[in-house]
Coordinates of C-alpha atoms and ligand atoms in Angstrom, one line a residue:
M1 CA 0.0 0.0 0.0
K2 CA 2.9 2.2 0.4
S3 CA 3.0 2.9 -3.3
R4 CA -0.2 4.9 -2.9
R5 CA 1.7 7.4 -1.0
Q6 CA 4.7 7.6 -3.3
F7 CA 5.4 10.9 -4.8
I8 CA 4.4 11.0 -8.4
K9 CA 5.6 13.8 -10.5
L10 CA 4.4 14.0 -14.0
G11 CA 5.8 17.3 -14.8
A12 CA 4.5 20.2 -16.7
V13 CA 2.2 19.5 -19.7
G14 CA 1.2 22.9 -21.0
S15 CA 2.7 24.9 -23.8
V16 CA 5.4 27.4 -23.2
A17 CA 3.0 30.2 -24.2
L18 CA 0.7 29.3 -21.3
M19 CA 3.4 29.4 -18.8
S20 CA 4.2 33.1 -19.0
Q21 CA 1.7 34.3 -16.5
A22 CA 0.8 31.1 -14.8
V23 CA 0.5 31.5 -11.1
T24 CA -0.1 27.9 -10.5
A25 CA 3.3 26.7 -11.8
A26 CA 4.7 25.8 -8.5
P27 CA 6.5 22.5 -9.2
D28 CA 7.1 21.1 -5.8
D29 CA 6.4 23.7 -3.2
L30 CA 3.0 25.4 -3.3
T31 CA 4.0 27.8 -0.6
Q32 CA 6.7 29.7 -2.4
S33 CA 5.4 30.5 -5.9
Q34 CA 1.7 30.4 -5.8
Q35 CA 1.3 33.9 -4.4
P36 CA 0.1 35.9 -7.3
T37 CA 0.6 39.6 -7.2
K38 CA -2.3 41.8 -7.9
K39 CA -1.1 42.5 -11.4
Q40 CA -0.7 38.8 -12.3
K41 CA -3.5 37.3 -14.3
V42 CA -4.8 34.1 -12.9
I43 CA -4.7 31.4 -15.5
K44 CA -7.9 29.5 -15.1
P45 CA -9.2 26.9 -14.9
I46 CA -7.5 24.9 -12.1
V47 CA -8.5 21.7 -10.3
V48 CA -6.9 20.2 -7.2
S49 CA -7.8 17.0 -5.4
T50 CA -6.7 14.8 -2.6
W51 CA -4.3 11.8 -2.9
N52 CA -2.9 9.9 -5.9
H53 CA -6.4 8.9 -7.1
G54 CA -6.8 12.6 -7.7
L55 CA -4.8 12.4 -10.9
D56 CA -7.4 10.4 -12.8
A57 CA -10.2 12.3 -11.2
N58 CA -8.6 15.6 -12.3
K59 CA -8.4 14.3 -15.9
A60 CA -12.1 13.8 -16.0
A61 CA -12.6 17.2 -14.4
W62 CA -10.3 18.8 -16.8
E63 CA -12.3 17.5 -19.8
V64 CA -15.1 19.7 -18.5
L65 CA -13.0 22.7 -17.5
S66 CA -10.9 22.8 -20.6
K67 CA -14.0 23.1 -22.7
G68 CA -15.3 26.0 -20.7
G69 CA -17.6 23.9 -18.5
T70 CA -18.5 24.8 -15.0
A71 CA -16.5 24.0 -11.9
L72 CA -19.6 22.3 -10.5
D73 CA -19.9 19.9 -13.5
A74 CA -16.1 19.3 -13.3
V75 CA -16.0 18.3 -9.6
E76 CA -18.9 16.0 -10.0
K77 CA -17.5 14.3 -13.0
G78 CA -14.1 14.2 -11.5
V79 CA -14.9 12.5 -8.2
R80 CA -17.3 10.0 -10.0
V81 CA -14.2 8.4 -11.5
T82 CA -12.8 7.6 -8.0
E83 CA -16.3 6.5 -6.8
S84 CA -16.6 4.0 -9.6
D85 CA -13.1 2.6 -9.3
P86 CA -13.5 -0.9 -7.6
N87 CA -9.8 -0.9 -6.7
N88 CA -10.1 2.1 -4.5
T89 CA -11.0 0.9 -1.0
S90 CA -12.0 4.2 0.5
V91 CA -14.5 5.7 -1.9
G92 CA -17.7 4.4 -3.5
L93 CA -17.6 1.0 -5.2
G94 CA -15.1 -1.3 -3.4
G95 CA -15.0 0.9 -0.3
L96 CA -14.1 -1.0 2.9
P97 CA -17.3 -1.7 4.8
D98 CA -18.3 -0.9 8.4
R99 CA -17.8 -3.5 11.0
D100 CA -21.0 -5.3 10.0
G101 CA -20.0 -5.6 6.4
N102 CA -22.1 -2.7 5.0
V103 CA -20.5 -0.2 2.6
T104 CA -21.9 3.1 3.7
L105 CA -21.1 6.3 1.8
D106 CA -20.9 10.0 2.6
A107 CA -20.6 12.8 0.0
C108 CA -21.3 16.5 -0.5
I109 CA -21.0 19.1 -3.2
M110 CA -21.1 22.9 -3.2
D111 CA -21.2 25.6 -5.9
H112 CA -20.3 29.2 -6.3
N113 CA -23.7 30.4 -5.1
S114 CA -23.3 28.6 -1.8
N115 CA -25.8 26.0 -3.0
C116 CA -25.0 22.7 -1.4
G117 CA -26.2 19.1 -1.2
A118 CA -25.1 16.1 0.7
V119 CA -25.9 12.4 1.4
A120 CA -24.8 10.5 4.5
F121 CA -24.8 6.9 5.4
L122 CA -26.1 6.0 1.9
Q123 CA -25.9 2.4 0.8
H124 CA -26.0 0.6 -2.6
I125 CA -25.4 3.6 -4.8
E126 CA -22.2 3.8 -6.7
N127 CA -22.0 7.6 -7.2
P128 CA -23.2 9.3 -4.1
I129 CA -21.8 12.6 -5.3
S130 CA -24.5 12.7 -8.0
V131 CA -27.2 12.0 -5.5
A132 CA -25.8 14.9 -3.4
R133 CA -26.1 17.1 -6.4
K134 CA -29.7 16.0 -6.9
V135 CA -30.4 16.9 -3.3
M136 CA -29.0 20.3 -3.9
E137 CA -30.8 20.9 -7.1
D138 CA -34.1 19.1 -6.7
T139 CA -35.0 19.5 -3.1
P140 CA -35.3 22.3 -0.6
H141 CA -32.9 20.5 1.7
V142 CA -29.1 20.2 2.1
M143 CA -28.7 16.7 3.4
L144 CA -30.4 13.3 3.2
A145 CA -29.3 10.3 5.1
G146 CA -29.6 6.5 5.2
D147 CA -32.8 4.9 3.9
G148 CA -34.3 8.3 3.0
A149 CA -31.3 9.1 0.9
L150 CA -31.5 5.7 -0.8
T151 CA -35.3 6.1 -1.5
F152 CA -34.6 9.5 -2.9
A153 CA -31.8 8.2 -5.1
L154 CA -33.9 5.4 -6.5
S155 CA -36.7 7.8 -7.2
K156 CA -34.2 9.8 -9.3
G157 CA -33.3 6.8 -11.4
F158 CA -30.0 5.7 -9.6
K159 CA -29.6 2.0 -9.7
K160 CA -29.0 -0.3 -6.7
T161 CA -25.5 -1.8 -6.8
N162 CA -23.6 -4.2 -4.7
L163 CA -20.7 -2.0 -3.5
L164 CA -18.8 -4.7 -1.6
T165 CA -16.2 -6.2 -3.9
E166 CA -14.7 -9.6 -3.3
S167 CA -11.4 -8.1 -2.2
S168 CA -13.0 -5.6 0.2
K169 CA -15.1 -8.5 1.6
E170 CA -12.0 -10.5 2.1
A171 CA -10.3 -7.7 3.9
W172 CA -13.3 -7.3 6.1
Q173 CA -13.4 -11.0 6.8
N174 CA -9.8 -10.9 7.8
W175 CA -10.4 -8.0 10.1
L176 CA -13.3 -10.0 11.6
K177 CA -10.9 -12.6 12.8
S178 CA -9.7 -10.3 15.5
S179 CA -12.6 -7.9 15.2
N180 CA -11.2 -5.5 17.8
Y181 CA -13.3 -2.4 17.6
Q182 CA -10.4 -0.2 16.6
P183 CA -11.5 1.4 13.3
R184 CA -8.3 2.1 11.5
I185 CA -7.4 5.7 11.1
N186 CA -4.1 5.3 9.5
S187 CA -3.2 6.6 6.1
E188 CA -4.1 3.4 4.4
N189 CA -7.8 3.6 5.4
H190 CA -8.3 7.3 5.0
D191 CA -8.4 8.3 1.4
T192 CA -11.4 10.4 0.8
I193 CA -11.4 12.3 -2.5
G194 CA -12.0 16.0 -2.1
M195 CA -11.8 18.1 -5.2
L196 CA -11.8 21.9 -5.6
A197 CA -12.0 23.7 -9.0
I198 CA -12.1 27.1 -10.4
D199 CA -13.6 27.4 -13.9
E200 CA -12.9 29.8 -16.8
A201 CA -15.6 32.2 -15.5
G202 CA -13.8 32.3 -12.2
N203 CA -16.3 30.4 -10.2
L204 CA -15.4 27.9 -7.6
A205 CA -17.0 24.6 -6.7
G206 CA -16.0 21.6 -4.6
A207 CA -16.9 17.9 -4.0
C208 CA -16.0 15.4 -1.3
T209 CA -16.9 11.7 -1.3
T210 CA -15.9 8.7 0.8
S211 CA -16.8 5.3 2.2
G212 CA -15.4 6.7 5.5
M213 CA -13.4 4.9 8.1
A214 CA -12.9 1.2 7.5
Y215 CA -14.8 -1.1 10.0
K216 CA -16.5 1.8 11.6
L217 CA -19.6 1.4 13.8
H218 CA -22.7 1.0 11.6
G219 CA -24.3 4.4 11.3
R220 CA -21.1 6.4 11.8
I221 CA -20.9 9.5 9.6
G222 CA -17.7 11.4 9.1
D223 CA -16.8 14.9 8.1
S224 CA -17.0 14.3 4.4
P225 CA -20.8 15.0 3.9
I226 CA -20.8 17.9 6.3
I227 CA -20.7 21.3 4.7
G228 CA -18.1 23.3 6.6
A229 CA -16.3 20.2 7.9
G230 CA -15.3 18.1 4.9
L231 CA -15.9 20.8 2.3
F232 CA -16.6 24.5 2.1
V233 CA -16.8 26.9 -0.8
D234 CA -17.2 30.7 -0.7
N235 CA -17.0 32.2 -4.1
E236 CA -15.8 35.5 -2.7
V237 CA -12.8 33.9 -1.0
G238 CA -12.0 30.3 -1.9
A239 CA -12.7 26.7 -1.2
A240 CA -11.3 24.0 1.0
C241 CA -11.7 20.3 1.7
A242 CA -10.4 17.8 4.2
T243 CA -9.3 14.2 4.4
G244 CA -8.4 12.1 7.3
L245 CA -10.0 11.4 10.7
G246 CA -13.4 13.0 10.2
E247 CA -14.1 13.3 13.9
A248 CA -11.1 15.6 14.3
V249 CA -12.1 17.7 11.3
I250 CA -15.6 18.2 12.6
R251 CA -14.3 19.3 16.0
V252 CA -12.7 22.3 14.4
A253 CA -15.2 22.9 11.5
G254 CA -12.1 22.3 9.4
S255 CA -12.9 23.4 5.9
A256 CA -15.0 26.4 7.0
I257 CA -12.2 27.6 9.1
V258 CA -9.7 27.3 6.3
V259 CA -11.9 29.5 4.1
E260 CA -12.6 31.9 6.9
L261 CA -8.9 32.3 7.5
M262 CA -8.4 33.1 3.8
R263 CA -11.1 35.7 4.1
H264 CA -9.1 37.3 6.8
G265 CA -6.0 37.5 4.7
K266 CA -4.2 34.2 5.1
S267 CA -2.9 32.5 2.0
P268 CA -4.4 29.0 1.3
Q269 CA -1.2 27.5 2.5
E270 CA -1.2 29.5 5.8
A271 CA -4.9 28.8 6.3
C272 CA -4.3 25.0 5.9
E273 CA -1.4 25.2 8.3
E274 CA -3.5 27.1 10.9
A275 CA -6.3 24.5 10.7
V276 CA -3.9 21.7 11.2
A277 CA -2.4 23.5 14.2
R278 CA -5.9 23.8 15.7
I279 CA -6.4 20.1 15.3
I280 CA -3.1 19.3 17.0
K281 CA -4.0 21.7 19.8
K282 CA -7.4 20.2 20.4
H283 CA -6.2 16.6 20.6
K284 CA -4.1 15.2 23.4
N285 CA -3.6 11.9 21.7
L286 CA -2.4 12.3 18.2
E287 CA -1.5 8.7 17.6
N288 CA -2.6 7.9 14.0
L289 CA -4.5 11.1 13.8
Q290 CA -4.0 12.0 10.2
V291 CA -5.8 15.0 8.7
G292 CA -5.0 16.8 5.6
F293 CA -6.5 20.0 4.1
I294 CA -6.4 21.5 0.6
A295 CA -7.4 25.0 -0.3
L296 CA -7.9 27.0 -3.5
S297 CA -8.3 30.7 -3.4
K298 CA -10.4 32.8 -5.7
N299 CA -7.2 34.1 -7.3
G300 CA -5.9 30.6 -8.0
E301 CA -3.4 30.0 -5.2
V302 CA -3.3 26.5 -3.8
G303 CA -2.3 25.3 -0.4
C304 CA -2.2 21.9 1.4
H305 CA -1.0 20.7 4.8
S306 CA -1.4 17.7 7.0
V307 CA -0.8 16.5 10.5
Y308 CA 1.4 13.6 9.4
A309 CA 3.7 12.9 6.5
G310 CA 2.3 11.2 3.4
F311 CA -0.5 13.4 2.3
N312 CA -0.4 14.5 -1.3
V313 CA -2.4 16.5 -3.7
A314 CA -3.1 16.2 -7.4
L315 CA -2.9 19.5 -9.3
R316 CA -4.1 20.2 -12.9
D317 CA -4.0 23.4 -14.7
Q318 CA -2.9 24.7 -18.1
V319 CA 0.7 24.1 -17.2
N320 CA 0.8 21.3 -14.7
E321 CA -0.5 17.8 -14.2
K322 CA 1.3 16.5 -11.2
M323 CA 1.3 15.3 -7.6
V324 CA 2.5 17.6 -4.9
D325 CA 3.6 16.3 -1.4
A326 CA 2.0 18.3 1.3
K327 CA 4.1 19.7 4.1
Y328 CA 3.3 18.3 7.5
E329 CA 3.9 18.6 11.2
K330 CA 4.8 15.0 12.3
E331 CA 6.5 11.9 11.0
W332 CA 4.6 8.7 11.6
Ligands
LIG1 N1 -12.6 11.9 6.3 C1 -13.2 10.6 6.1 C2 -14.0 10.2 7.2 O1 -13.6 10.5 8.4 C3 -12.2 9.6 5.8 C4 -11.1 9.8 4.9 O2 -10.7 11.0 4.6 O3 -10.6 8.9 4.3 O4 -15.0 9.6 7.0

């Protein structure tokens, strides 16, 4: 599993002409070069997402963004790729189940008008992000959970799917042999995809989707479907999302805080660092407590930071298609 954390650098893919004013062309260190001056033109669009699976998700998002599509369509299309990947054990199809063998999914989406939708504790639906979008667009509500969310999804034409793949079932059955109630919170079991994008029109959107903590208590909901915790977008300022131990993210209203810190003048990088510092301050026991944040400002700056080493971020813009290792506070 270590390979999932390996640093992948694909290098720049854009044309030289596009590089001249690019404010996102920070090869390995987002903190140093992604600070556009007022005179610099932001080269849009941009998409950023969590972990290595973000590369493929970004590709799908880029198909939308590069044709002038909206950030909202891009983030939905992007994270659907990860949700539908049976080999990804932390999102959608193939996600590791709860301790009773049920794959239960959490997801949310938010647009530039502060519209948002979410589903929590949803079973049997491969693409919860699209259900979340339907909640946003077709209901007066923000969040549906459990059976109600499933009934709603079926009414909208989503099909029931068995999300427990053979390999996830086998992993769960192995876990059952000891079946200590110690839901794993290490980096191998926490790989939510969070995605943030800014489109050509300069509008922001974000999406976040996960099967949550492996072998969790049945009914447990993490930060990922909670607007303000797993994801937050404010089109005047920027957007942020979180991955890692959801309980810790919720305690500090993580993504909302990152955006609020940007509103008060912090760069996305500084804002992510401050949110991580709050998490560290609020938790006496930091053993295995991994949390990572990514942030994208209205003017195209990107930031990311995590409690422990190993968090990485996929970045795609007109110049770059690459992974970036986040800076962190602690070694494992
Ligand atoms: N944040 C997610 C949760 O706690 C898990 C993850 O990031 O993998 O449910």
